[in-house]
Short mmCIF file of C-alpha atoms in Angstrom, two decimals:
data_model
loop_
_atom_site.label_atom_id
_atom_site.label_comp_id
_atom_site.label_asym_id
_atom_site.label_seq_id
_atom_site.Cartn_x
_atom_site.Cartn_y
_atom_site.Cartn_z
CA MET A 1 166.76 37.58 -42.56
CA GLN A 2 167.35 40.57 -40.42
CA LYS A 3 164.10 42.28 -40.38
CA ASN A 4 164.24 45.57 -38.44
CA SER A 5 161.88 48.14 -37.32
CA LEU A 6 162.49 50.03 -40.54
CA LEU A 7 161.03 47.28 -42.47
CA TYR A 8 163.69 46.24 -44.90
CA ASP A 9 165.76 43.09 -45.11
CA ALA A 10 169.22 44.27 -43.84
CA GLU A 11 171.12 41.19 -45.01
CA LYS A 12 170.12 41.58 -48.51
CA VAL A 13 170.26 45.42 -48.67
CA TYR A 14 173.88 45.44 -47.30
CA SER A 15 175.08 42.52 -49.26
CA ARG A 16 177.63 43.33 -51.90
CA THR A 17 176.79 41.32 -55.04
CA ILE A 18 179.34 41.13 -57.86
CA ASP A 19 177.81 40.20 -61.28
CA PHE A 20 181.05 39.72 -62.96
CA THR A 21 184.49 38.71 -61.93
CA PRO A 22 187.49 39.48 -64.49
CA SER A 23 189.51 36.37 -65.56
CA THR A 24 192.98 35.95 -64.41
CA PHE A 25 194.07 36.91 -67.64
CA CYS A 26 192.05 40.17 -67.56
CA LYS A 27 193.75 40.96 -64.12
CA LEU A 28 197.15 40.25 -65.26
CA THR A 29 196.69 42.41 -68.34
CA ALA A 30 195.16 45.44 -66.37
CA SER A 31 198.03 47.98 -67.38
CA LEU A 32 197.39 47.03 -71.09
CA ARG A 33 193.67 47.81 -70.91
CA CYS A 34 191.71 50.91 -71.82
CA MET A 35 189.93 53.40 -69.74
CA PRO A 36 186.34 54.42 -70.55
CA ASP A 37 185.80 57.49 -72.53
CA PHE A 38 182.11 57.71 -72.15
CA PHE A 39 179.75 56.91 -69.42
CA ILE A 40 175.97 56.58 -68.96
CA GLY A 41 175.76 57.70 -65.54
CA GLY A 42 172.15 56.97 -64.33
CA VAL A 43 169.54 57.22 -63.16
CA GLN A 44 168.44 53.87 -61.89
CA LYS A 45 165.22 52.76 -63.40
CA GLY A 46 165.54 55.52 -65.84
CA GLY A 47 166.17 53.50 -69.07
CA THR A 48 169.94 53.11 -68.65
CA THR A 49 170.03 49.43 -69.50
CA SER A 50 167.85 50.12 -72.89
CA LEU A 51 170.13 52.87 -73.88
CA TYR A 52 173.35 51.05 -72.88
CA TYR A 53 172.44 47.93 -74.88
CA SER A 54 171.55 50.17 -78.02
CA ILE A 55 174.66 52.14 -77.80
CA ILE A 56 177.12 49.24 -77.78
CA GLN A 57 175.68 48.02 -80.95
CA HIS A 58 177.48 50.84 -82.64
CA PRO A 59 180.66 49.86 -84.32
CA GLN A 60 182.59 52.66 -82.89
CA ILE A 61 181.62 51.71 -79.18
CA ILE A 62 183.36 49.22 -77.18
CA ALA A 63 181.46 47.65 -74.36
CA ALA A 64 182.81 46.91 -71.01
CA LYS A 65 182.69 43.29 -69.76
CA ASN A 66 179.78 44.18 -67.34
CA LYS A 67 177.40 47.05 -67.78
CA GLU A 68 177.53 48.26 -64.17
CA ILE A 69 180.84 47.98 -62.46
CA PHE A 70 179.98 50.46 -59.62
CA TYR A 71 183.48 51.87 -59.42
CA TYR A 72 183.51 55.65 -59.52
CA GLY A 73 180.28 55.84 -57.36
CA THR A 74 181.13 53.21 -54.82
CA THR A 75 184.01 54.14 -52.67
CA THR A 76 184.52 50.52 -51.49
CA ASN A 77 185.40 49.60 -55.02
CA TYR A 78 187.25 52.94 -55.81
CA LEU A 79 189.62 52.15 -53.04
CA LYS A 80 190.57 49.05 -54.77
CA GLY A 81 192.24 51.16 -57.58
CA LEU A 82 192.54 50.89 -61.28
CA ASN A 83 194.08 47.41 -61.21
CA TYR A 84 190.46 46.37 -59.97
CA TYR A 85 188.70 48.61 -62.59
CA LYS A 86 190.64 48.17 -65.89
CA PRO A 87 190.17 44.39 -66.20
CA PHE A 88 186.61 45.14 -67.11
CA PHE A 89 187.70 46.90 -70.37
CA ALA A 90 189.17 45.75 -73.66
CA THR A 91 192.79 45.85 -74.28
CA LYS A 92 194.52 48.72 -76.01
CA VAL A 93 195.64 46.38 -78.66
CA TYR A 94 192.03 45.38 -79.51
CA GLN A 95 190.90 48.90 -79.67
CA TYR A 96 193.95 49.82 -81.84
CA PHE A 97 193.16 47.21 -84.45
CA LYS A 98 189.42 47.93 -84.34
CA GLN A 99 190.13 51.48 -85.15
CA ILE A 100 192.61 50.47 -88.08
CA LYS A 101 189.66 48.28 -89.44
CA LEU A 102 186.98 50.84 -89.20
CA GLN A 103 189.45 53.81 -90.12
CA LYS A 104 187.43 55.70 -87.26
CA PRO A 105 187.99 56.46 -83.48
CA THR A 106 186.41 53.97 -81.01
CA PHE A 107 185.25 54.83 -77.56
CA CYS A 108 184.91 52.56 -74.33
CA ILE A 109 181.77 52.78 -72.33
CA GLU A 110 180.38 51.77 -69.04
CA GLY A 111 176.90 52.41 -67.60
CA SER A 112 176.74 52.16 -63.59
CA THR A 113 173.52 53.71 -62.51
CA ASN A 114 174.85 55.15 -59.16
CA THR A 115 177.44 57.38 -60.71
CA ILE A 116 174.92 60.49 -60.90
CA ASP A 117 174.35 60.07 -56.99
CA SER A 118 178.14 60.18 -56.01
CA LYS A 119 179.52 63.35 -54.62
CA GLU A 120 183.06 62.10 -55.50
CA ALA A 121 182.38 60.71 -58.88
CA PRO A 122 182.90 63.97 -61.00
CA SER A 123 186.25 64.64 -59.64
CA ARG A 124 187.22 60.86 -59.78
CA ILE A 125 186.37 60.68 -63.36
CA LEU A 126 188.03 63.93 -64.40
CA LYS A 127 191.29 62.84 -62.62
CA ASP A 128 191.40 59.65 -64.71
CA ASN A 129 190.01 61.08 -67.95
CA PRO A 130 189.74 64.90 -68.20
CA ASN A 131 187.90 64.49 -71.69
CA ALA A 132 185.36 61.96 -70.52
CA LYS A 133 181.90 62.45 -71.69
CA ILE A 134 178.70 61.44 -69.70
CA VAL A 135 175.06 60.96 -70.68
CA PHE A 136 172.24 61.16 -68.07
CA ILE A 137 168.91 59.83 -68.94
CA PHE A 138 166.17 60.99 -66.57
CA ARG A 139 162.65 59.68 -66.13
CA ASN A 140 159.73 61.28 -64.57
CA PRO A 141 160.76 61.03 -60.82
CA VAL A 142 157.32 59.89 -59.78
CA GLU A 143 157.37 56.92 -62.14
CA ARG A 144 161.13 56.33 -61.40
CA ALA A 145 160.35 55.95 -57.53
CA PHE A 146 157.56 53.53 -58.05
CA SER A 147 159.47 51.47 -60.39
CA HIS A 148 162.54 51.58 -58.14
CA TYR A 149 160.34 50.31 -55.24
CA LYS A 150 158.76 47.41 -57.24
CA MET A 151 162.35 46.36 -58.08
CA SER A 152 163.28 46.39 -54.26
CA VAL A 153 160.28 44.16 -53.56
CA LYS A 154 161.32 41.80 -56.26
CA ARG A 155 164.80 41.59 -55.07
CA GLY A 156 163.70 40.92 -51.45
CA TRP A 157 165.07 44.18 -50.03
CA GLU A 158 161.76 45.92 -49.31
CA LEU A 159 159.39 44.53 -46.71
CA ALA A 160 156.86 47.57 -46.53
CA GLY A 161 154.17 49.07 -48.70
CA PHE A 162 155.16 51.81 -50.98
CA GLU A 163 153.68 54.77 -48.83
CA GLU A 164 155.27 53.39 -45.75
CA ALA A 165 158.62 52.88 -47.41
CA LEU A 166 158.48 56.59 -48.44
CA ALA A 167 157.63 57.70 -44.90
CA LEU A 168 160.69 55.43 -43.62
CA GLU A 169 163.05 56.58 -46.35
CA GLU A 170 164.91 59.17 -44.27
CA GLN A 171 165.40 57.03 -41.28
CA ARG A 172 166.60 54.09 -43.51
CA ILE A 173 169.11 56.17 -45.13
CA GLU A 174 170.45 57.27 -41.78
CA ASP A 175 170.49 53.54 -40.65
CA GLY A 176 172.67 53.01 -43.86
CA HIS A 177 175.37 54.85 -42.04
CA SER A 178 175.20 53.11 -38.65
CA HIS A 179 173.83 49.60 -38.94
CA PRO A 180 176.04 46.83 -37.74
CA ILE A 181 176.31 45.02 -41.02
CA CYS A 182 176.47 48.14 -43.31
CA ASP A 183 179.49 49.16 -45.53
CA PRO A 184 181.05 52.30 -43.88
CA ASN A 185 182.19 53.54 -47.16
CA HIS A 186 178.94 53.24 -49.01
CA ASN A 187 175.25 53.68 -48.01
CA TYR A 188 173.64 50.88 -49.73
CA ALA A 189 170.30 51.75 -47.83
CA TYR A 190 170.28 54.94 -49.91
CA GLN A 191 171.25 53.17 -53.13
CA ARG A 192 168.65 50.41 -52.85
CA LEU A 193 165.73 52.26 -50.99
CA GLY A 194 166.15 55.81 -51.88
CA TYR A 195 162.97 55.98 -53.91
CA LEU A 196 162.30 59.64 -53.19
CA SER A 197 165.76 61.28 -52.86
CA ARG A 198 167.30 59.67 -55.93
CA GLY A 199 164.57 61.29 -58.08
CA VAL A 200 165.67 65.02 -57.04
CA TYR A 201 167.87 65.05 -60.20
CA VAL A 202 168.57 68.84 -59.97
CA ASN A 203 170.83 68.38 -56.65
CA HIS A 204 172.74 65.59 -58.21
CA LEU A 205 173.30 67.58 -61.57
CA LYS A 206 174.41 70.82 -59.87
CA ARG A 207 177.45 68.89 -58.38
CA TRP A 208 178.31 67.70 -61.85
CA TYR A 209 178.13 71.00 -63.38
CA ALA A 210 180.26 72.48 -60.58
CA GLU A 211 183.16 70.33 -61.42
CA PHE A 212 182.66 68.57 -64.87
CA PRO A 213 182.84 70.64 -68.29
CA LYS A 214 179.21 71.35 -69.13
CA GLU A 215 179.85 70.56 -72.73
CA ASN A 216 180.86 67.08 -71.83
CA ILE A 217 177.45 66.37 -70.30
CA LEU A 218 174.41 65.48 -72.11
CA VAL A 219 171.00 65.12 -70.33
CA THR A 220 168.00 63.39 -72.05
CA GLU A 221 164.85 61.80 -70.73
CA SER A 222 163.78 58.27 -71.06
CA GLU A 223 160.16 59.02 -72.26
CA THR A 224 161.57 60.64 -75.51
CA PHE A 225 164.09 57.82 -75.88
CA PHE A 226 161.33 55.19 -75.76
CA LYS A 227 158.92 57.15 -77.97
CA ASN A 228 161.53 58.02 -80.54
CA PRO A 229 164.76 56.17 -79.88
CA GLN A 230 166.47 56.94 -83.04
CA GLN A 231 166.11 60.71 -82.38
CA THR A 232 167.76 60.30 -79.01
CA PHE A 233 170.38 57.96 -80.43
CA ASN A 234 171.33 60.57 -83.06
CA GLU A 235 171.62 63.17 -80.33
CA ILE A 236 174.18 60.94 -78.54
CA CYS A 237 176.10 60.21 -81.60
CA ASP A 238 176.41 63.76 -82.26
CA PHE A 239 177.35 64.44 -78.63
CA LEU A 240 180.19 61.77 -79.01
CA LYS A 241 181.16 62.83 -82.47
CA ILE A 242 180.73 59.44 -83.95
CA GLU A 243 178.77 58.64 -87.06
CA ARG A 244 175.03 58.26 -86.78
CA CYS A 245 173.73 54.70 -87.13
CA ASN A 246 170.42 53.61 -88.50
CA THR A 247 170.80 49.83 -87.92
CA ILE A 248 170.23 49.71 -84.15
CA ASN A 249 167.95 47.18 -82.71
CA PHE A 250 166.11 49.30 -80.01
CA GLN A 251 164.51 47.28 -77.25
CA LYS A 252 162.90 48.18 -73.92
CA LEU A 253 164.81 46.13 -71.29
CA ASN A 254 164.36 45.53 -67.47
CA GLU A 255 160.62 46.46 -67.53
CA GLY A 256 159.01 46.12 -64.23
CA GLU A 257 155.55 44.73 -63.35
CA SER A 258 152.64 46.88 -64.63
CA LYS A 259 151.24 47.39 -61.14
CA LYS A 260 149.91 51.08 -60.72
CA MET A 261 150.11 53.64 -58.00
CA ASN A 262 147.17 54.99 -56.33
CA ASP A 263 146.03 58.39 -57.70
CA SER A 264 146.54 59.92 -54.39
CA VAL A 265 150.16 58.87 -54.14
CA VAL A 266 150.75 60.20 -57.62
CA LYS A 267 149.31 63.49 -56.73
CA LYS A 268 151.46 63.78 -53.57
CA LEU A 269 154.66 62.64 -55.37
CA SER A 270 153.85 65.10 -58.19
CA GLU A 271 153.48 67.97 -55.77
CA TYR A 272 156.70 67.00 -54.05
CA TYR A 273 158.88 66.88 -57.12
CA LYS A 274 157.26 69.93 -58.83
CA PRO A 275 159.67 72.55 -57.52
CA PHE A 276 162.78 70.35 -58.00
CA ASN A 277 161.60 69.69 -61.68
CA GLU A 278 161.26 73.32 -62.30
CA GLU A 279 164.77 74.06 -61.06
CA LEU A 280 166.05 71.29 -63.22
CA PHE A 281 164.28 72.76 -66.32
CA GLU A 282 165.79 75.99 -65.65
CA LEU A 283 169.26 74.65 -65.24
CA LEU A 284 169.05 72.64 -68.43
CA GLY A 285 167.29 75.29 -70.35
CA LYS A 286 164.72 72.88 -71.75
CA ARG A 287 161.55 71.07 -70.35
CA PHE A 288 160.53 67.54 -70.10
CA ASN A 289 156.84 66.56 -70.24
CA TRP A 290 156.50 65.42 -66.58
#
């Protein structure tokens, strides 16, 4: 374990884990495979897993072989090209016969949680699919930050207490560019330890609105989704122009431990995020109950 003065496990933070490796057949048939039409672009610890596994139950949606491929938002993977990416998706023949059977259009989906953070992802996606649609599901950034921290502790990335980790965040992100074992093409310190910065949603969303057609972006919130999942699901179906479906088994997945923040920390984080949240609500033209 490389424990440094910034109190994180460098070997674990900078390790590149791959949850799924396509088979040789998938790789050989890459050119015959679909590209995603629809993305759940984040945020991390915002309910993307629960939303993804709800959406792929819809008969008009074709799931990827792995929920998170980390392609458009991770330059190291993006540089491998489409022959690396496309094996994660269904063949065009499969999609064709599925559409014949349903007599309805179908759409391929992926759900990498770091897509929203990437400065390059909007133009990269548009280049490959100008008609792509994307859903962002946001969570109260105070709760998201602490949930992210608890996940990092569980995975062995984090060695500090929560308040100490927040104080070290900027230095850690800088370290993510220069650490001897870091990935020069992707800042894993930001991705895995960016508790505070990854919750400033408005800064990320502005980049998407600057490049991506606004009508192709839907922003919802996890609190509403978990309170009334069918309502959010119907909204997404309408956004995708697919039939509404009332047979979805909604489940809350990847729940963290129930440990709570100190009230003083909640207050500090709430004050920090307040101006960013207000700017977000103005940008969206709607408010969330944060």
